[in-house]
Coordinates of C-alpha atoms in Angstrom, one line a residue:
Chain A
M9 CA 8.3 -28.7 5.2
K10 CA 10.9 -31.5 5.4
Y11 CA 13.4 -32.5 2.7
A12 CA 16.1 -35.1 2.4
Y13 CA 19.4 -33.2 2.0
Y14 CA 22.4 -34.2 -0.2
P15 CA 25.3 -31.8 0.4
G16 CA 27.7 -33.5 -1.9
C17 CA 31.5 -33.4 -1.6
S18 CA 32.0 -29.7 -2.4
L19 CA 29.8 -28.5 0.4
H20 CA 32.0 -30.3 2.8
S21 CA 35.2 -28.8 1.3
T22 CA 35.6 -25.9 -1.1
A23 CA 32.0 -24.7 -0.7
K24 CA 31.4 -24.9 3.1
G25 CA 29.9 -21.5 3.0
F26 CA 27.2 -22.8 0.7
D27 CA 26.4 -25.6 3.2
M28 CA 26.4 -23.2 6.1
S29 CA 24.1 -20.6 4.4
V30 CA 21.7 -23.1 3.0
K31 CA 21.2 -24.6 6.5
D32 CA 20.9 -21.2 8.0
V33 CA 18.3 -19.9 5.6
C34 CA 16.3 -23.2 5.7
K35 CA 16.2 -23.0 9.5
K36 CA 14.9 -19.4 9.4
L37 CA 12.2 -20.5 7.0
D38 CA 11.2 -23.6 9.0
I39 CA 12.5 -25.9 6.3
E40 CA 13.8 -29.1 7.9
L41 CA 16.7 -30.8 6.2
W42 CA 17.4 -34.5 6.8
E43 CA 20.9 -35.4 5.6
V44 CA 21.0 -38.6 3.7
P45 CA 23.0 -41.0 5.8
D46 CA 26.4 -42.1 4.5
W47 CA 25.9 -40.4 1.1
A48 CA 28.6 -40.9 -1.5
C49 CA 30.0 -38.7 -4.3
C50 CA 27.7 -38.1 -7.3
G51 CA 30.5 -38.8 -9.8
A52 CA 30.5 -35.4 -11.5
S53 CA 32.3 -34.4 -13.6
S54 CA 33.9 -37.7 -14.5
A55 CA 31.7 -40.9 -14.1
H56 CA 29.4 -40.1 -17.0
S57 CA 32.4 -39.7 -19.4
F58 CA 33.2 -43.4 -18.8
G59 CA 29.8 -44.7 -19.6
H60 CA 26.1 -43.7 -19.4
L61 CA 25.3 -46.4 -16.9
L62 CA 28.2 -45.6 -14.6
G63 CA 27.2 -42.0 -14.7
L64 CA 23.7 -42.9 -13.5
A65 CA 24.5 -45.7 -11.1
V66 CA 27.1 -43.8 -9.0
P67 CA 24.6 -41.0 -7.9
A68 CA 21.6 -43.3 -7.9
K69 CA 22.3 -44.8 -4.5
T70 CA 21.9 -41.5 -2.8
L71 CA 18.2 -41.3 -3.8
V72 CA 17.3 -44.7 -2.2
P73 CA 17.1 -43.5 1.5
A74 CA 15.2 -40.4 0.5
E75 CA 12.7 -42.5 -1.4
K76 CA 12.3 -44.9 1.6
E77 CA 11.6 -41.9 3.8
G78 CA 9.1 -40.6 1.3
L79 CA 10.9 -37.3 1.1
D80 CA 11.8 -35.0 -1.9
I81 CA 15.5 -34.3 -1.9
V82 CA 17.4 -31.0 -2.0
A83 CA 20.9 -31.0 -3.6
P84 CA 22.5 -27.5 -3.5
C85 CA 25.4 -28.3 -5.7
A86 CA 24.4 -27.7 -9.4
A87 CA 26.4 -30.6 -10.7
C88 CA 25.1 -33.0 -8.0
W89 CA 21.6 -31.7 -8.7
Q90 CA 21.8 -32.4 -12.4
R91 CA 23.2 -35.9 -11.9
L92 CA 20.4 -36.8 -9.6
V93 CA 17.8 -35.3 -12.0
W94 CA 19.3 -37.5 -14.8
V95 CA 18.9 -40.6 -12.6
N96 CA 15.2 -39.8 -11.9
H97 CA 14.6 -39.0 -15.6
E98 CA 16.0 -42.4 -16.8
V99 CA 14.4 -44.4 -14.0
N100 CA 11.0 -42.9 -14.9
S101 CA 11.3 -43.1 -18.6
N102 CA 13.5 -46.1 -19.5
P103 CA 12.5 -49.4 -17.8
K104 CA 15.6 -51.3 -19.1
M105 CA 17.9 -48.6 -17.7
K106 CA 16.0 -48.7 -14.4
E107 CA 16.6 -52.4 -14.2
K108 CA 20.3 -52.0 -14.9
I109 CA 20.7 -49.1 -12.4
N110 CA 19.0 -51.1 -9.7
K111 CA 21.2 -54.1 -10.4
A112 CA 24.3 -52.0 -10.2
I113 CA 23.4 -50.4 -6.8
G114 CA 21.8 -53.6 -5.4
A115 CA 18.7 -51.7 -4.3
E116 CA 15.3 -50.8 -5.6
L117 CA 14.9 -47.3 -6.9
N118 CA 11.6 -46.1 -8.3
G119 CA 12.2 -42.4 -9.0
T120 CA 9.5 -41.2 -6.7
S121 CA 11.5 -38.5 -4.8
N122 CA 11.5 -35.2 -6.6
V123 CA 15.0 -33.7 -6.9
L124 CA 14.9 -30.0 -6.0
S125 CA 17.5 -27.3 -6.5
V126 CA 18.0 -25.1 -3.4
M127 CA 16.3 -22.1 -5.0
E128 CA 13.2 -24.1 -5.7
A129 CA 13.1 -25.4 -2.1
I130 CA 13.5 -21.9 -0.8
A131 CA 11.1 -20.2 -3.2
A132 CA 8.5 -22.9 -2.3
A133 CA 8.5 -21.4 1.3
G134 CA 6.6 -18.5 -0.2
E135 CA 7.1 -14.8 -0.6
E136 CA 5.3 -14.0 2.6
K137 CA 7.4 -16.3 4.8
I138 CA 10.6 -15.0 3.2
S139 CA 9.7 -11.3 3.6
Q140 CA 8.7 -12.0 7.3
A141 CA 12.2 -13.5 7.9
V142 CA 14.0 -10.5 6.6
K143 CA 15.5 -8.3 9.3
K144 CA 18.1 -6.2 7.4
P145 CA 16.8 -5.7 3.8
L146 CA 19.7 -5.3 1.4
K147 CA 18.6 -1.9 0.2
G148 CA 20.6 -0.4 -2.7
L149 CA 22.7 -3.5 -3.3
K150 CA 22.9 -4.3 -7.0
V151 CA 23.1 -8.0 -7.5
A152 CA 24.0 -9.9 -10.7
A153 CA 22.3 -13.3 -10.3
Y154 CA 24.5 -15.9 -12.1
Y155 CA 22.8 -19.2 -12.8
G156 CA 25.5 -20.9 -14.8
C157 CA 24.6 -23.9 -17.0
Y158 CA 23.6 -27.0 -15.0
Y159 CA 20.3 -25.7 -13.6
V160 CA 18.8 -24.7 -17.0
K161 CA 20.6 -26.8 -19.6
P162 CA 20.0 -29.2 -21.3
P163 CA 16.4 -27.8 -21.0
K164 CA 14.7 -31.1 -21.4
I165 CA 16.4 -32.5 -18.3
A166 CA 17.4 -29.4 -16.3
H167 CA 14.5 -27.0 -16.3
V168 CA 14.5 -25.1 -13.1
D169 CA 14.0 -22.0 -15.1
D170 CA 14.3 -20.5 -18.6
P171 CA 17.6 -21.5 -20.2
E172 CA 18.4 -18.0 -21.5
R173 CA 16.7 -15.6 -19.1
P174 CA 16.1 -17.3 -15.8
H175 CA 14.7 -15.1 -12.9
M176 CA 14.2 -17.4 -9.9
I177 CA 17.3 -16.1 -8.0
D178 CA 16.6 -12.5 -9.1
D179 CA 13.2 -12.8 -7.5
L180 CA 14.7 -14.2 -4.2
M181 CA 17.2 -11.3 -4.2
A182 CA 14.4 -8.8 -4.7
A183 CA 12.5 -10.5 -1.8
V184 CA 15.3 -9.8 0.6
G185 CA 15.4 -6.1 -0.5
A186 CA 18.3 -6.2 -3.0
E187 CA 18.2 -4.9 -6.5
P188 CA 18.8 -7.5 -9.2
V189 CA 20.4 -6.1 -12.3
D190 CA 19.3 -7.3 -15.8
W191 CA 22.3 -8.7 -17.5
P192 CA 22.9 -10.9 -20.5
Y193 CA 25.4 -13.5 -19.1
K194 CA 23.2 -15.2 -16.5
T195 CA 23.6 -18.6 -18.0
E196 CA 26.9 -18.2 -19.9
C197 CA 29.4 -21.0 -18.8
C198 CA 32.2 -20.1 -16.4
G199 CA 34.4 -23.0 -17.6
A200 CA 33.5 -25.3 -14.7
S201 CA 35.9 -28.1 -14.1
L202 CA 37.7 -27.3 -17.3
N203 CA 39.7 -25.1 -14.8
F204 CA 41.7 -28.3 -14.1
V205 CA 42.2 -29.3 -17.7
D206 CA 42.7 -26.1 -19.7
F207 CA 43.4 -23.2 -17.4
N208 CA 43.7 -20.4 -19.9
T209 CA 40.4 -21.2 -21.6
T210 CA 38.6 -21.3 -18.3
L211 CA 40.2 -18.0 -17.3
A212 CA 39.0 -16.4 -20.5
M213 CA 35.5 -17.8 -20.0
S214 CA 35.2 -16.7 -16.4
K215 CA 36.6 -13.3 -17.3
K216 CA 33.8 -12.7 -19.8
V217 CA 31.2 -13.4 -17.1
V218 CA 32.8 -11.1 -14.5
D219 CA 33.4 -8.4 -17.1
I220 CA 29.7 -8.2 -18.2
A221 CA 28.5 -8.3 -14.6
V222 CA 30.7 -5.3 -13.7
K223 CA 29.7 -3.5 -16.9
S224 CA 26.0 -4.1 -16.0
G225 CA 26.5 -2.1 -12.8
A226 CA 26.5 -5.0 -10.3
D227 CA 28.0 -4.5 -6.9
I228 CA 28.1 -8.3 -6.2
I229 CA 27.6 -11.5 -8.1
V230 CA 25.6 -14.4 -6.5
T231 CA 25.7 -18.0 -7.6
A232 CA 24.1 -21.3 -6.7
C233 CA 27.0 -23.5 -7.8
P234 CA 30.2 -24.3 -6.0
I235 CA 32.4 -24.4 -9.1
C236 CA 30.9 -21.1 -10.5
Q237 CA 31.6 -19.4 -7.2
M238 CA 35.2 -20.7 -7.2
N239 CA 36.0 -19.8 -10.8
L240 CA 34.5 -16.3 -10.6
D241 CA 35.9 -15.5 -7.2
M242 CA 39.2 -17.2 -6.9
L243 CA 40.3 -16.5 -10.4
Q244 CA 39.7 -12.7 -10.3
A245 CA 43.3 -12.0 -9.3
K246 CA 44.5 -14.2 -12.2
M247 CA 42.2 -12.3 -14.6
N248 CA 43.6 -9.0 -13.5
K249 CA 47.1 -10.2 -14.0
K250 CA 46.5 -11.7 -17.5
F251 CA 44.0 -9.2 -19.0
G252 CA 45.1 -6.0 -17.2
T253 CA 41.6 -5.6 -15.7
N254 CA 40.9 -4.2 -12.3
F255 CA 38.1 -6.5 -11.0
N256 CA 37.3 -6.5 -7.4
I257 CA 33.7 -7.7 -7.2
P258 CA 32.7 -10.1 -4.5
V259 CA 31.1 -13.4 -5.5
C260 CA 29.0 -15.3 -3.0
Y261 CA 26.2 -17.8 -2.8
F262 CA 22.8 -16.3 -3.1
T263 CA 21.9 -18.1 0.2
Q264 CA 24.7 -16.2 1.9
L265 CA 23.1 -12.9 1.0
M266 CA 19.7 -14.2 2.1
A267 CA 21.1 -15.3 5.4
V268 CA 22.7 -11.9 6.0
A269 CA 19.4 -10.1 5.1
M270 CA 17.7 -12.4 7.6
G271 CA 20.1 -11.3 10.4
S272 CA 23.0 -13.7 10.4
S273 CA 26.5 -12.3 10.4
P274 CA 28.5 -12.9 7.2
A275 CA 31.1 -15.0 9.2
D276 CA 28.3 -17.3 10.4
V277 CA 27.5 -18.3 6.9
G278 CA 31.1 -18.6 5.7
M279 CA 31.4 -15.4 3.7
N280 CA 35.0 -14.9 5.0
K281 CA 35.9 -18.1 3.1
N282 CA 35.4 -16.3 -0.2
Y283 CA 38.4 -14.6 -1.8
V284 CA 37.4 -11.1 -2.9
P285 CA 36.6 -9.0 0.2
F286 CA 32.9 -8.3 0.6
E287 CA 32.8 -5.9 3.6
S288 CA 32.7 -2.5 1.9
T289 CA 30.2 -3.8 -0.6
L290 CA 27.8 -5.0 2.1
A291 CA 28.3 -1.8 4.1
K292 CA 26.8 0.1 1.1
S293 CA 23.4 -1.5 1.6
G294 CA 20.8 -0.5 4.1
Chain B
M23 CA 40.7 -25.1 -59.6
S24 CA 37.4 -26.3 -58.3
A25 CA 36.7 -27.6 -54.8
E26 CA 36.2 -31.3 -54.5
V27 CA 32.5 -32.2 -54.8
I28 CA 31.2 -34.4 -52.0
N29 CA 28.0 -36.3 -52.3
L30 CA 26.9 -36.3 -48.7
S31 CA 24.0 -38.7 -49.1
Q32 CA 26.4 -41.2 -50.7
L33 CA 29.0 -40.7 -48.1
Q34 CA 26.5 -41.1 -45.3
N35 CA 25.3 -44.4 -46.9
D36 CA 28.8 -45.7 -47.2
H37 CA 29.8 -44.7 -43.6
G38 CA 26.4 -45.2 -41.8
D39 CA 28.0 -47.5 -39.3
F40 CA 29.7 -44.9 -37.2
V41 CA 26.7 -42.5 -37.1
E42 CA 24.6 -45.5 -36.0
R43 CA 27.0 -46.5 -33.2
V44 CA 27.0 -42.8 -32.0
R45 CA 23.2 -43.0 -32.0
K46 CA 23.2 -46.1 -29.9
M47 CA 25.7 -44.7 -27.4
S48 CA 24.1 -41.2 -27.1
G49 CA 20.5 -41.7 -28.2
Q50 CA 21.0 -38.9 -30.7
D51 CA 20.7 -39.0 -34.4
V52 CA 23.5 -36.8 -35.8
R53 CA 22.1 -37.3 -39.3
K54 CA 19.5 -34.6 -38.5
C55 CA 22.2 -31.8 -38.3
Y56 CA 21.9 -29.4 -41.2
Q57 CA 25.0 -27.3 -40.3
C58 CA 23.3 -24.1 -39.2
G59 CA 26.2 -23.5 -36.9
K60 CA 24.2 -22.3 -33.9
C61 CA 26.1 -24.7 -31.6
S62 CA 29.4 -23.2 -32.5
A63 CA 28.2 -19.7 -32.4
G64 CA 27.0 -20.1 -28.8
C65 CA 29.8 -22.5 -27.6
P66 CA 31.6 -20.6 -24.8
V67 CA 34.7 -22.9 -25.0
H68 CA 34.9 -22.5 -28.8
N69 CA 34.5 -18.7 -28.4
C70 CA 37.5 -18.7 -26.1
E71 CA 39.5 -20.7 -28.6
G72 CA 39.6 -23.8 -26.5
M73 CA 38.7 -26.2 -29.3
D74 CA 40.6 -27.5 -32.2
V75 CA 37.5 -28.3 -34.2
S76 CA 34.2 -26.4 -33.8
P77 CA 31.1 -28.4 -32.6
N78 CA 29.2 -28.1 -35.9
R79 CA 32.2 -29.6 -37.7
I80 CA 32.3 -32.4 -35.2
M81 CA 28.7 -33.1 -36.2
R82 CA 29.6 -33.2 -39.9
M83 CA 32.6 -35.4 -39.2
V84 CA 30.3 -37.9 -37.5
Q85 CA 27.9 -37.8 -40.5
M86 CA 30.8 -38.5 -42.8
G87 CA 32.0 -41.4 -40.8
M88 CA 35.3 -39.8 -39.9
E89 CA 35.7 -41.9 -36.8
E90 CA 39.5 -42.0 -36.6
D91 CA 39.7 -38.1 -36.9
V92 CA 36.8 -37.2 -34.6
L93 CA 37.9 -39.5 -31.8
R94 CA 41.3 -37.7 -31.9
T95 CA 40.0 -34.2 -31.6
K96 CA 40.7 -32.1 -28.5
T97 CA 37.1 -30.8 -28.8
I98 CA 35.4 -33.9 -27.5
W99 CA 37.5 -33.8 -24.2
I100 CA 37.5 -30.0 -23.8
C101 CA 33.7 -29.7 -24.1
V102 CA 32.5 -28.8 -20.6
L103 CA 29.0 -30.1 -21.2
C104 CA 27.3 -26.8 -20.5
S105 CA 24.7 -27.8 -23.1
T106 CA 24.2 -24.4 -24.6
C107 CA 24.4 -26.0 -28.0
T108 CA 21.7 -28.5 -27.0
A109 CA 19.5 -25.8 -25.7
R110 CA 19.7 -23.9 -29.0
C111 CA 19.9 -26.7 -31.6
P112 CA 16.9 -26.2 -34.0
R113 CA 17.2 -29.9 -35.0
D114 CA 16.7 -31.0 -31.4
I115 CA 20.0 -32.9 -31.1
D116 CA 21.6 -33.1 -27.6
I117 CA 25.0 -32.2 -28.9
A118 CA 26.6 -32.3 -25.4
R119 CA 25.4 -35.9 -25.1
V120 CA 27.1 -36.7 -28.5
M121 CA 30.3 -35.2 -27.1
D122 CA 30.1 -37.4 -24.0
A123 CA 29.4 -40.5 -26.2
L124 CA 32.4 -39.7 -28.3
R125 CA 34.5 -39.4 -25.2
I126 CA 33.4 -42.8 -24.1
M127 CA 34.2 -44.2 -27.5
S128 CA 37.6 -42.6 -27.5
F129 CA 38.3 -43.8 -24.0
E130 CA 37.3 -47.4 -24.9
R131 CA 39.7 -47.2 -27.8
K132 CA 42.4 -45.9 -25.4
I133 CA 43.0 -42.8 -27.5
T134 CA 44.4 -40.4 -25.1
E135 CA 47.0 -38.2 -26.9
P136 CA 44.8 -35.2 -27.9
A137 CA 43.8 -34.4 -24.3
K138 CA 46.2 -36.0 -21.9
T139 CA 45.3 -33.8 -18.9
A140 CA 41.6 -34.4 -19.4
N141 CA 42.2 -38.2 -19.5
I142 CA 44.4 -38.1 -16.4
F143 CA 41.9 -35.8 -14.6
H144 CA 38.9 -38.1 -15.2
E145 CA 40.8 -41.3 -14.4
M146 CA 42.3 -39.9 -11.2
F147 CA 38.9 -38.5 -10.2
M148 CA 37.3 -41.9 -10.5
N149 CA 40.1 -43.6 -8.6
N150 CA 39.8 -41.0 -5.9
I151 CA 36.0 -41.6 -5.3
K152 CA 36.4 -45.3 -5.7
K153 CA 38.9 -45.3 -2.9
Y154 CA 37.2 -42.8 -0.5
G155 CA 33.5 -42.8 -1.5
R156 CA 33.6 -39.0 -1.5
M157 CA 36.0 -36.7 -3.3
Y158 CA 39.2 -36.1 -1.3
E159 CA 40.0 -32.8 -2.9
F160 CA 43.3 -32.1 -1.2
G161 CA 44.7 -35.5 -2.0
F162 CA 43.4 -35.1 -5.6
A163 CA 45.0 -31.7 -6.0
V164 CA 48.4 -32.9 -4.8
G165 CA 48.3 -36.1 -6.9
Y166 CA 47.1 -34.4 -10.0
T167 CA 49.7 -31.7 -9.7
M168 CA 52.5 -34.2 -9.3
K169 CA 51.3 -36.1 -12.3
T170 CA 50.6 -33.2 -14.7
G171 CA 52.2 -30.1 -13.1
Y172 CA 48.8 -28.6 -13.8
M173 CA 47.7 -27.0 -10.6
L174 CA 51.0 -25.1 -10.3
N175 CA 48.9 -22.5 -12.0
L176 CA 47.0 -22.2 -8.8
L177 CA 49.9 -22.5 -6.4
D178 CA 49.7 -18.9 -5.3
V179 CA 46.1 -19.3 -4.1
G180 CA 46.9 -22.6 -2.4
P181 CA 47.9 -21.1 1.0
A182 CA 44.9 -18.9 1.2
T183 CA 42.7 -21.8 0.3
L184 CA 44.1 -23.9 3.1
L185 CA 44.0 -21.0 5.6
K186 CA 40.4 -20.3 4.8
G187 CA 39.6 -23.9 5.5
N188 CA 38.4 -24.4 2.0
L189 CA 40.3 -27.6 1.5
A190 CA 40.0 -30.4 4.0
F191 CA 43.5 -31.7 4.7
F192 CA 42.4 -35.2 5.7
P193 CA 40.4 -37.7 3.6
P194 CA 36.6 -37.7 4.0
H195 CA 35.3 -40.1 6.5
M196 CA 32.2 -42.3 5.9
K197 CA 31.0 -45.7 7.0
N198 CA 30.9 -47.5 3.7
S199 CA 33.7 -45.9 1.7
S200 CA 33.8 -48.7 -0.9
Q201 CA 30.3 -48.2 -2.2
I202 CA 31.4 -46.4 -5.5
R203 CA 34.0 -49.1 -6.2
E204 CA 31.3 -51.8 -5.7
I205 CA 28.9 -50.0 -8.0
A206 CA 31.6 -49.6 -10.7
E207 CA 32.4 -53.3 -10.5
N208 CA 28.7 -54.1 -10.9
V209 CA 28.5 -51.8 -13.9
E210 CA 31.5 -53.5 -15.5
K211 CA 29.8 -56.9 -14.9
I212 CA 26.5 -55.8 -16.4
E213 CA 28.2 -54.3 -19.4
R214 CA 30.3 -57.4 -20.0
M215 CA 27.3 -59.6 -19.9
E216 CA 25.5 -57.3 -22.4
G217 CA 28.5 -57.4 -24.7
E218 CA 28.3 -61.2 -24.7
H219 CA 24.7 -61.3 -25.8

């Protein structure tokens, strides 16, 4: 299978480990990724707050080359993914808006490339293919799969999975031998980019998520979103200081755990770029 | 002493103009809201005391035509657009879309005082991607901190972040780095022409 690939700004900067692990897992599953040439920022989380058209036109251009190649497109960043989904939604349902978007980008976009989240693209490879690729099943590792908001809300636009009880990442974790824990905060918001506007509120929001994951018996939290990963991981030391907690739970991308189960070393997929140490947790499995 | 009696239907008739403009901007009819409060009960920002006015009250304020007050709330800027409210609204209102529309209206009116850092954040973000085509995170972090003092909160994790190679020191490099600026200029032209018609 071949997809167009839109890494987005985060995967070239704060979320390099996501980029590395997505590429690694896709390679192992014979999924070919063709990076959109000269892609630009999707505009999240600001362009749409200056105008609906601006919020659509900025990410729209990225879809043009994918469409020309006749490829569906994979966008691993949750915010990029949702912005692209919005573009397709408007182009396919609102002819006036389609005309305006095309005028703004100076190109013809018809909304024919499906925009896929990375979990959809990986799950589409099939259970058999995934289980064949596993070399070191993550036995005994209790994983809290954290989906955040953008993949499942608002449900009319973003419907990768159920908005309250999604299971797609849980299934992928089970497929590589880990043990997904059932927990209630799978789609509770971490605060996202509010981190840069109202720090204390974000800290309180992220703390709730980490707290419930720990109380649900998880050894590790996995995410599919760069800003979720950053907030839950980087802010743990701050949470401990402010709330007197003692959190020390690693937070990584679900693709990083998949890559490790498929035989890659954690460093090869950027796990050493995460903040909370993961070594002793991973040593538990197997 | 009895509470003041409000005739909501009358009030909505008298102030229908604002709710109608919000509908045009967001595609959402806020008149449908019947104040069940589910949006506020599930709002993660409100539950962490980040808002000055709860989401269901914002909906009521829009219904009552309280434009001047609603555009000056912190809530509309602090909403993180997680859309939990939208997912749970029994009246099928995309409340997050309404919040985004209210931001646009407040920005157009140049009302910035209730959420200064949010306004600076979004403006600097746009300027950054207009200049580089992609987000130059390190440049943004330094500029934003100098302007707001904000990221001093994160100063202690800064060195680790740089050492781990999680922030690129140099600006992103691409062929056509002015494409977002060009798109933004086109959008401005299109919207200006629409305004004239």
